[in-house]
PDB file of C-alpha atoms in Angstrom:
ATOM      1  CA  UNK A   1      -2.249   8.431  16.436  1.00 77.00           C
ATOM      2  CA  UNK A   2       0.836   5.853  15.997  1.00 87.00           C
ATOM      3  CA  UNK A   3      -1.522   3.354  14.528  1.00 89.00           C
ATOM      4  CA  UNK A   4      -2.613   5.750  11.786  1.00 92.00           C
ATOM      5  CA  UNK A   5       1.052   6.576  10.974  1.00 92.00           C
ATOM      6  CA  UNK A   6       1.848   3.086  11.073  1.00 91.00           C
ATOM      7  CA  UNK A   7      -0.855   2.024   8.483  1.00 93.00           C
ATOM      8  CA  UNK A   8       0.237   5.325   6.413  1.00 94.00           C
ATOM      9  CA  UNK A   9       3.904   3.879   6.735  1.00 93.00           C
ATOM     10  CA  UNK A  10       3.022   0.455   5.173  1.00 94.00           C
ATOM     11  CA  UNK A  11       0.789   2.365   2.385  1.00 94.00           C
ATOM     12  CA  UNK A  12       4.161   4.451   1.438  1.00 94.00           C
ATOM     13  CA  UNK A  13       6.180   1.113   1.428  1.00 94.00           C
ATOM     14  CA  UNK A  14       3.416  -0.495  -0.990  1.00 94.00           C
ATOM     15  CA  UNK A  15       4.042   2.463  -3.419  1.00 93.00           C
ATOM     16  CA  UNK A  16       7.716   2.711  -3.099  1.00 93.00           C
ATOM     17  CA  UNK A  17       8.480  -0.988  -3.771  1.00 93.00           C
ATOM     18  CA  UNK A  18       5.707  -2.139  -6.167  1.00 85.00           C
ATOM     19  CA  UNK A  19       7.275  -3.339  -8.794  1.00 78.00           C
ATOM     20  CA  UNK A  20      10.633  -1.667  -8.246  1.00 89.00           C
ATOM     21  CA  UNK A  21      13.179  -4.253  -7.815  1.00 91.00           C
ATOM     22  CA  UNK A  22      15.548  -2.202  -6.227  1.00 93.00           C
ATOM     23  CA  UNK A  23      13.494  -0.889  -3.688  1.00 94.00           C
ATOM     24  CA  UNK A  24      12.461  -4.539  -2.908  1.00 94.00           C
ATOM     25  CA  UNK A  25      16.014  -5.744  -2.697  1.00 93.00           C
ATOM     26  CA  UNK A  26      16.494  -2.921  -0.129  1.00 94.00           C
ATOM     27  CA  UNK A  27      13.905  -3.683   2.266  1.00 93.00           C
ATOM     28  CA  UNK A  28      14.703  -7.484   1.934  1.00 92.00           C
ATOM     29  CA  UNK A  29      18.301  -6.318   2.998  1.00 93.00           C
ATOM     30  CA  UNK A  30      17.029  -4.699   6.015  1.00 93.00           C
ATOM     31  CA  UNK A  31      15.157  -7.608   7.042  1.00 91.00           C
ATOM     32  CA  UNK A  32      11.602  -6.216   6.523  1.00 90.00           C
ATOM     33  CA  UNK A  33       9.801  -9.572   6.078  1.00 88.00           C
ATOM     34  CA  UNK A  34      10.641 -10.463   9.683  1.00 87.00           C
ATOM     35  CA  UNK A  35       9.700  -6.978  10.999  1.00 87.00           C
ATOM     36  CA  UNK A  36       6.320  -7.139   9.101  1.00 87.00           C
ATOM     37  CA  UNK A  37       5.772 -10.666  10.827  1.00 86.00           C
ATOM     38  CA  UNK A  38       6.574  -9.074  13.911  1.00 84.00           C
ATOM     39  CA  UNK A  39       4.136  -6.008  13.734  1.00 80.00           C
ATOM     40  CA  UNK A  40       1.669  -8.773  13.590  1.00 79.00           C
ATOM     41  CA  UNK A  41       2.988 -10.858  16.366  1.00 78.00           C
ATOM     42  CA  UNK A  42       2.637  -8.070  19.066  1.00 74.00           C
ATOM     43  CA  UNK A  43       0.051  -7.310  21.266  1.00 76.00           C
ATOM     44  CA  UNK A  44       0.345  -3.479  21.103  1.00 78.00           C
ATOM     45  CA  UNK A  45      -2.441  -3.338  18.377  1.00 72.00           C
ATOM     46  CA  UNK A  46      -4.231  -6.476  19.275  1.00 79.00           C
ATOM     47  CA  UNK A  47      -7.430  -4.675  18.910  1.00 82.00           C
ATOM     48  CA  UNK A  48      -6.920  -3.744  15.545  1.00 88.00           C
ATOM     49  CA  UNK A  49      -4.889  -6.911  14.318  1.00 90.00           C
ATOM     50  CA  UNK A  50      -7.258  -7.500  11.265  1.00 93.00           C
ATOM     51  CA  UNK A  51      -6.790  -4.052   9.816  1.00 93.00           C
ATOM     52  CA  UNK A  52      -3.035  -4.241  10.197  1.00 92.00           C
ATOM     53  CA  UNK A  53      -2.868  -7.946   8.862  1.00 93.00           C
ATOM     54  CA  UNK A  54      -4.530  -6.981   6.023  1.00 94.00           C
ATOM     55  CA  UNK A  55      -2.162  -3.914   5.032  1.00 94.00           C
ATOM     56  CA  UNK A  56       0.787  -6.279   6.026  1.00 93.00           C
ATOM     57  CA  UNK A  57      -0.383  -8.967   3.449  1.00 93.00           C
ATOM     58  CA  UNK A  58      -0.817  -6.118   1.278  1.00 93.00           C
ATOM     59  CA  UNK A  59       2.778  -4.865   1.656  1.00 93.00           C
ATOM     60  CA  UNK A  60       4.041  -8.461   0.929  1.00 93.00           C
ATOM     61  CA  UNK A  61       2.107  -8.302  -2.254  1.00 92.00           C
ATOM     62  CA  UNK A  62       4.443  -5.337  -3.303  1.00 93.00           C
ATOM     63  CA  UNK A  63       7.499  -6.578  -1.759  1.00 93.00           C
ATOM     64  CA  UNK A  64       7.406 -10.128  -3.528  1.00 92.00           C
ATOM     65  CA  UNK A  65       6.010  -8.712  -6.949  1.00 91.00           C
ATOM     66  CA  UNK A  66       7.979  -9.932  -9.722  1.00 90.00           C
ATOM     67  CA  UNK A  67      10.885 -10.830  -7.731  1.00 92.00           C
ATOM     68  CA  UNK A  68      12.380 -14.256  -7.422  1.00 92.00           C
ATOM     69  CA  UNK A  69      14.902 -13.091  -4.519  1.00 93.00           C
ATOM     70  CA  UNK A  70      12.331 -11.700  -2.364  1.00 92.00           C
ATOM     71  CA  UNK A  71       9.997 -14.956  -2.845  1.00 92.00           C
ATOM     72  CA  UNK A  72      12.798 -17.070  -1.815  1.00 92.00           C
ATOM     73  CA  UNK A  73      13.565 -15.339   1.408  1.00 91.00           C
ATOM     74  CA  UNK A  74       9.920 -15.413   2.580  1.00 89.00           C
ATOM     75  CA  UNK A  75      10.354 -19.220   1.480  1.00 88.00           C
ATOM     76  CA  UNK A  76      13.335 -19.783   3.693  1.00 88.00           C
ATOM     77  CA  UNK A  77      11.499 -17.752   6.520  1.00 86.00           C
ATOM     78  CA  UNK A  78       8.444 -19.819   6.155  1.00 84.00           C
ATOM     79  CA  UNK A  79       4.926 -19.282   5.771  1.00 89.00           C
ATOM     80  CA  UNK A  80       3.972 -21.084   9.110  1.00 86.00           C
ATOM     81  CA  UNK A  81       4.913 -18.187  11.336  1.00 84.00           C
ATOM     82  CA  UNK A  82       2.750 -15.785   8.971  1.00 87.00           C
ATOM     83  CA  UNK A  83      -0.556 -18.637   8.725  1.00 90.00           C
ATOM     84  CA  UNK A  84      -0.431 -18.490  12.720  1.00 87.00           C
ATOM     85  CA  UNK A  85      -0.701 -14.688  12.591  1.00 86.00           C
ATOM     86  CA  UNK A  86      -3.533 -14.602   9.766  1.00 92.00           C
ATOM     87  CA  UNK A  87      -5.449 -17.208  11.552  1.00 92.00           C
ATOM     88  CA  UNK A  88      -4.839 -14.990  14.577  1.00 90.00           C
ATOM     89  CA  UNK A  89      -6.038 -12.197  12.976  1.00 91.00           C
ATOM     90  CA  UNK A  90      -9.026 -13.759  11.439  1.00 93.00           C
ATOM     91  CA  UNK A  91     -10.154 -14.869  15.253  1.00 91.00           C
ATOM     92  CA  UNK A  92      -9.990 -11.312  16.255  1.00 91.00           C
ATOM     93  CA  UNK A  93     -12.145 -10.041  13.119  1.00 92.00           C
ATOM     94  CA  UNK A  94     -15.342  -9.252  15.131  1.00 90.00           C
ATOM     95  CA  UNK A  95     -16.167  -6.596  12.378  1.00 90.00           C
ATOM     96  CA  UNK A  96     -15.502  -8.895   9.321  1.00 91.00           C
ATOM     97  CA  UNK A  97     -13.041  -6.512   7.851  1.00 92.00           C
ATOM     98  CA  UNK A  98     -10.295  -9.161   7.157  1.00 92.00           C
ATOM     99  CA  UNK A  99     -12.762 -11.748   6.316  1.00 91.00           C
ATOM    100  CA  UNK A 100     -14.102  -9.604   3.315  1.00 90.00           C
ATOM    101  CA  UNK A 101     -10.355  -9.158   2.114  1.00 92.00           C
ATOM    102  CA  UNK A 102      -8.567 -12.257   2.727  1.00 93.00           C
ATOM    103  CA  UNK A 103      -9.341 -14.200  -0.228  1.00 92.00           C
ATOM    104  CA  UNK A 104      -8.488 -11.066  -2.440  1.00 92.00           C
ATOM    105  CA  UNK A 105      -5.353 -10.568  -0.518  1.00 93.00           C
ATOM    106  CA  UNK A 106      -4.291 -14.394  -0.739  1.00 94.00           C
ATOM    107  CA  UNK A 107      -4.768 -14.357  -4.489  1.00 93.00           C
ATOM    108  CA  UNK A 108      -2.933 -10.918  -4.860  1.00 93.00           C
ATOM    109  CA  UNK A 109       0.028 -12.626  -3.132  1.00 93.00           C
ATOM    110  CA  UNK A 110      -0.395 -15.822  -5.920  1.00 93.00           C
ATOM    111  CA  UNK A 111      -0.621 -13.449  -8.897  1.00 91.00           C
ATOM    112  CA  UNK A 112       2.059 -10.831  -7.990  1.00 88.00           C
ATOM    113  CA  UNK A 113      -0.193  -8.070  -8.165  1.00 83.00           C
ATOM    114  CA  UNK A 114      -3.839  -6.857  -6.941  1.00 77.00           C
ATOM    115  CA  UNK A 115      -6.259  -9.513  -7.459  1.00 80.00           C
ATOM    116  CA  UNK A 116      -9.614  -8.009  -8.909  1.00 74.00           C
ATOM    117  CA  UNK A 117     -12.348 -10.168  -9.327  1.00 70.00           C
ATOM    118  CA  UNK A 118     -13.135 -10.117 -12.796  1.00 68.00           C
ATOM    119  CA  UNK A 119     -13.210 -12.252 -15.619  1.00 60.00           C
ATOM    120  CA  UNK A 120      -9.756 -12.626 -16.797  1.00 62.00           C
ATOM    121  CA  UNK A 121      -7.321 -15.135 -16.783  1.00 76.00           C
ATOM    122  CA  UNK A 122      -4.588 -14.725 -14.255  1.00 87.00           C
ATOM    123  CA  UNK A 123      -1.296 -16.532 -14.152  1.00 90.00           C
ATOM    124  CA  UNK A 124       0.106 -17.902 -11.027  1.00 92.00           C
ATOM    125  CA  UNK A 125       3.342 -16.316 -10.294  1.00 92.00           C
ATOM    126  CA  UNK A 126       4.172 -17.320  -6.926  1.00 93.00           C
ATOM    127  CA  UNK A 127       3.331 -21.054  -6.557  1.00 93.00           C
ATOM    128  CA  UNK A 128       5.008 -21.118  -3.083  1.00 92.00           C
ATOM    129  CA  UNK A 129       2.053 -19.237  -2.060  1.00 93.00           C
ATOM    130  CA  UNK A 130      -0.471 -22.430  -2.760  1.00 94.00           C
ATOM    131  CA  UNK A 131       0.414 -24.621   0.140  1.00 93.00           C
ATOM    132  CA  UNK A 132       0.093 -21.485   2.197  1.00 93.00           C
ATOM    133  CA  UNK A 133      -3.211 -20.895   0.994  1.00 93.00           C
ATOM    134  CA  UNK A 134      -4.750 -24.280   1.198  1.00 92.00           C
ATOM    135  CA  UNK A 135      -3.387 -24.870   4.777  1.00 91.00           C
ATOM    136  CA  UNK A 136      -4.807 -21.758   5.671  1.00 92.00           C
ATOM    137  CA  UNK A 137      -8.264 -22.662   4.098  1.00 91.00           C
ATOM    138  CA  UNK A 138      -8.363 -25.616   6.481  1.00 89.00           C
ATOM    139  CA  UNK A 139      -8.948 -23.246   9.069  1.00 90.00           C
ATOM    140  CA  UNK A 140     -11.732 -21.066   7.162  1.00 92.00           C
ATOM    141  CA  UNK A 141     -15.412 -20.912   8.034  1.00 91.00           C
ATOM    142  CA  UNK A 142     -17.093 -22.939   5.291  1.00 93.00           C
ATOM    143  CA  UNK A 143     -18.523 -19.616   3.574  1.00 93.00           C
ATOM    144  CA  UNK A 144     -14.816 -18.741   3.381  1.00 93.00           C
ATOM    145  CA  UNK A 145     -13.498 -21.864   1.772  1.00 93.00           C
ATOM    146  CA  UNK A 146     -16.445 -22.036  -0.563  1.00 94.00           C
ATOM    147  CA  UNK A 147     -15.246 -18.226  -1.658  1.00 92.00           C
ATOM    148  CA  UNK A 148     -11.598 -19.566  -2.097  1.00 92.00           C
ATOM    149  CA  UNK A 149     -12.510 -22.385  -4.173  1.00 92.00           C
ATOM    150  CA  UNK A 150     -14.952 -20.650  -6.382  1.00 91.00           C
ATOM    151  CA  UNK A 151     -12.233 -18.166  -6.841  1.00 90.00           C
ATOM    152  CA  UNK A 152      -9.372 -20.480  -7.487  1.00 91.00           C
ATOM    153  CA  UNK A 153     -11.292 -23.029  -9.965  1.00 91.00           C
ATOM    154  CA  UNK A 154     -11.256 -20.510 -12.707  1.00 88.00           C
ATOM    155  CA  UNK A 155      -7.486 -20.265 -12.026  1.00 86.00           C
ATOM    156  CA  UNK A 156      -7.165 -23.800 -12.973  1.00 89.00           C
ATOM    157  CA  UNK A 157     -10.109 -24.551 -15.106  1.00 89.00           C
ATOM    158  CA  UNK A 158      -8.697 -23.174 -18.631  1.00 82.00           C
ATOM    159  CA  UNK A 159      -5.203 -22.655 -17.876  1.00 89.00           C
ATOM    160  CA  UNK A 160      -2.487 -25.639 -18.307  1.00 92.00           C
ATOM    161  CA  UNK A 161       0.367 -23.933 -16.786  1.00 94.00           C
ATOM    162  CA  UNK A 162      -1.539 -22.857 -13.584  1.00 92.00           C
ATOM    163  CA  UNK A 163      -2.609 -26.632 -13.378  1.00 92.00           C
ATOM    164  CA  UNK A 164       0.708 -27.856 -13.294  1.00 94.00           C
ATOM    165  CA  UNK A 165       2.182 -25.427 -11.189  1.00 93.00           C
ATOM    166  CA  UNK A 166      -0.666 -26.634  -8.812  1.00 93.00           C
ATOM    167  CA  UNK A 167       0.487 -30.196  -9.294  1.00 92.00           C
ATOM    168  CA  UNK A 168       4.196 -29.204  -8.742  1.00 93.00           C
ATOM    169  CA  UNK A 169       3.075 -27.629  -5.066  1.00 92.00           C
ATOM    170  CA  UNK A 170       0.988 -30.818  -4.044  1.00 91.00           C
ATOM    171  CA  UNK A 171      -2.436 -29.184  -4.152  1.00 89.00           C
ATOM    172  CA  UNK A 172      -4.627 -32.299  -4.722  1.00 87.00           C
ATOM    173  CA  UNK A 173      -2.897 -33.938  -1.453  1.00 85.00           C
ATOM    174  CA  UNK A 174      -3.424 -30.556   0.664  1.00 83.00           C
ATOM    175  CA  UNK A 175      -7.092 -30.642  -0.512  1.00 81.00           C
ATOM    176  CA  UNK A 176      -7.164 -34.290   0.256  1.00 81.00           C
ATOM    177  CA  UNK A 177      -5.731 -34.170   3.958  1.00 75.00           C
TER     178      UNK A 177
END
């Protein structure tokens, strides 16, 4: 089906662009970020929006990984549209597919790599994701909020640089809002 083909295409893009700055640059030049956001903004695959959203977020991780220019492009485009689409996908997530993956996907965006829930120190590589992360958190169900905070606390607990980046991004203010 065309949906399976789309998912396969996103998987190939991840493999091509992961930590490959030239490929990442090419995808940025052709406006890939807008195209991927538009994939989520269509009604064509509304019934499978949670699956598509997870794959698009995974593609963003590959496109942004260790690439300051691509991060700047997404920052200029803004995270608001992406936030609305992620929330829409979570609302449509009757199977729990996206709910089970959203925290890991968001933390993967934060560290520029696949986040694996294991004991270890992760460095925040994309501090621009912090406001996006906590603005999304405002709309999460309580159990998802707890999961996010349980995942986030080790990031800052013993890491001065991560705490500093959180301060620069106003995380305290976001949490108090």
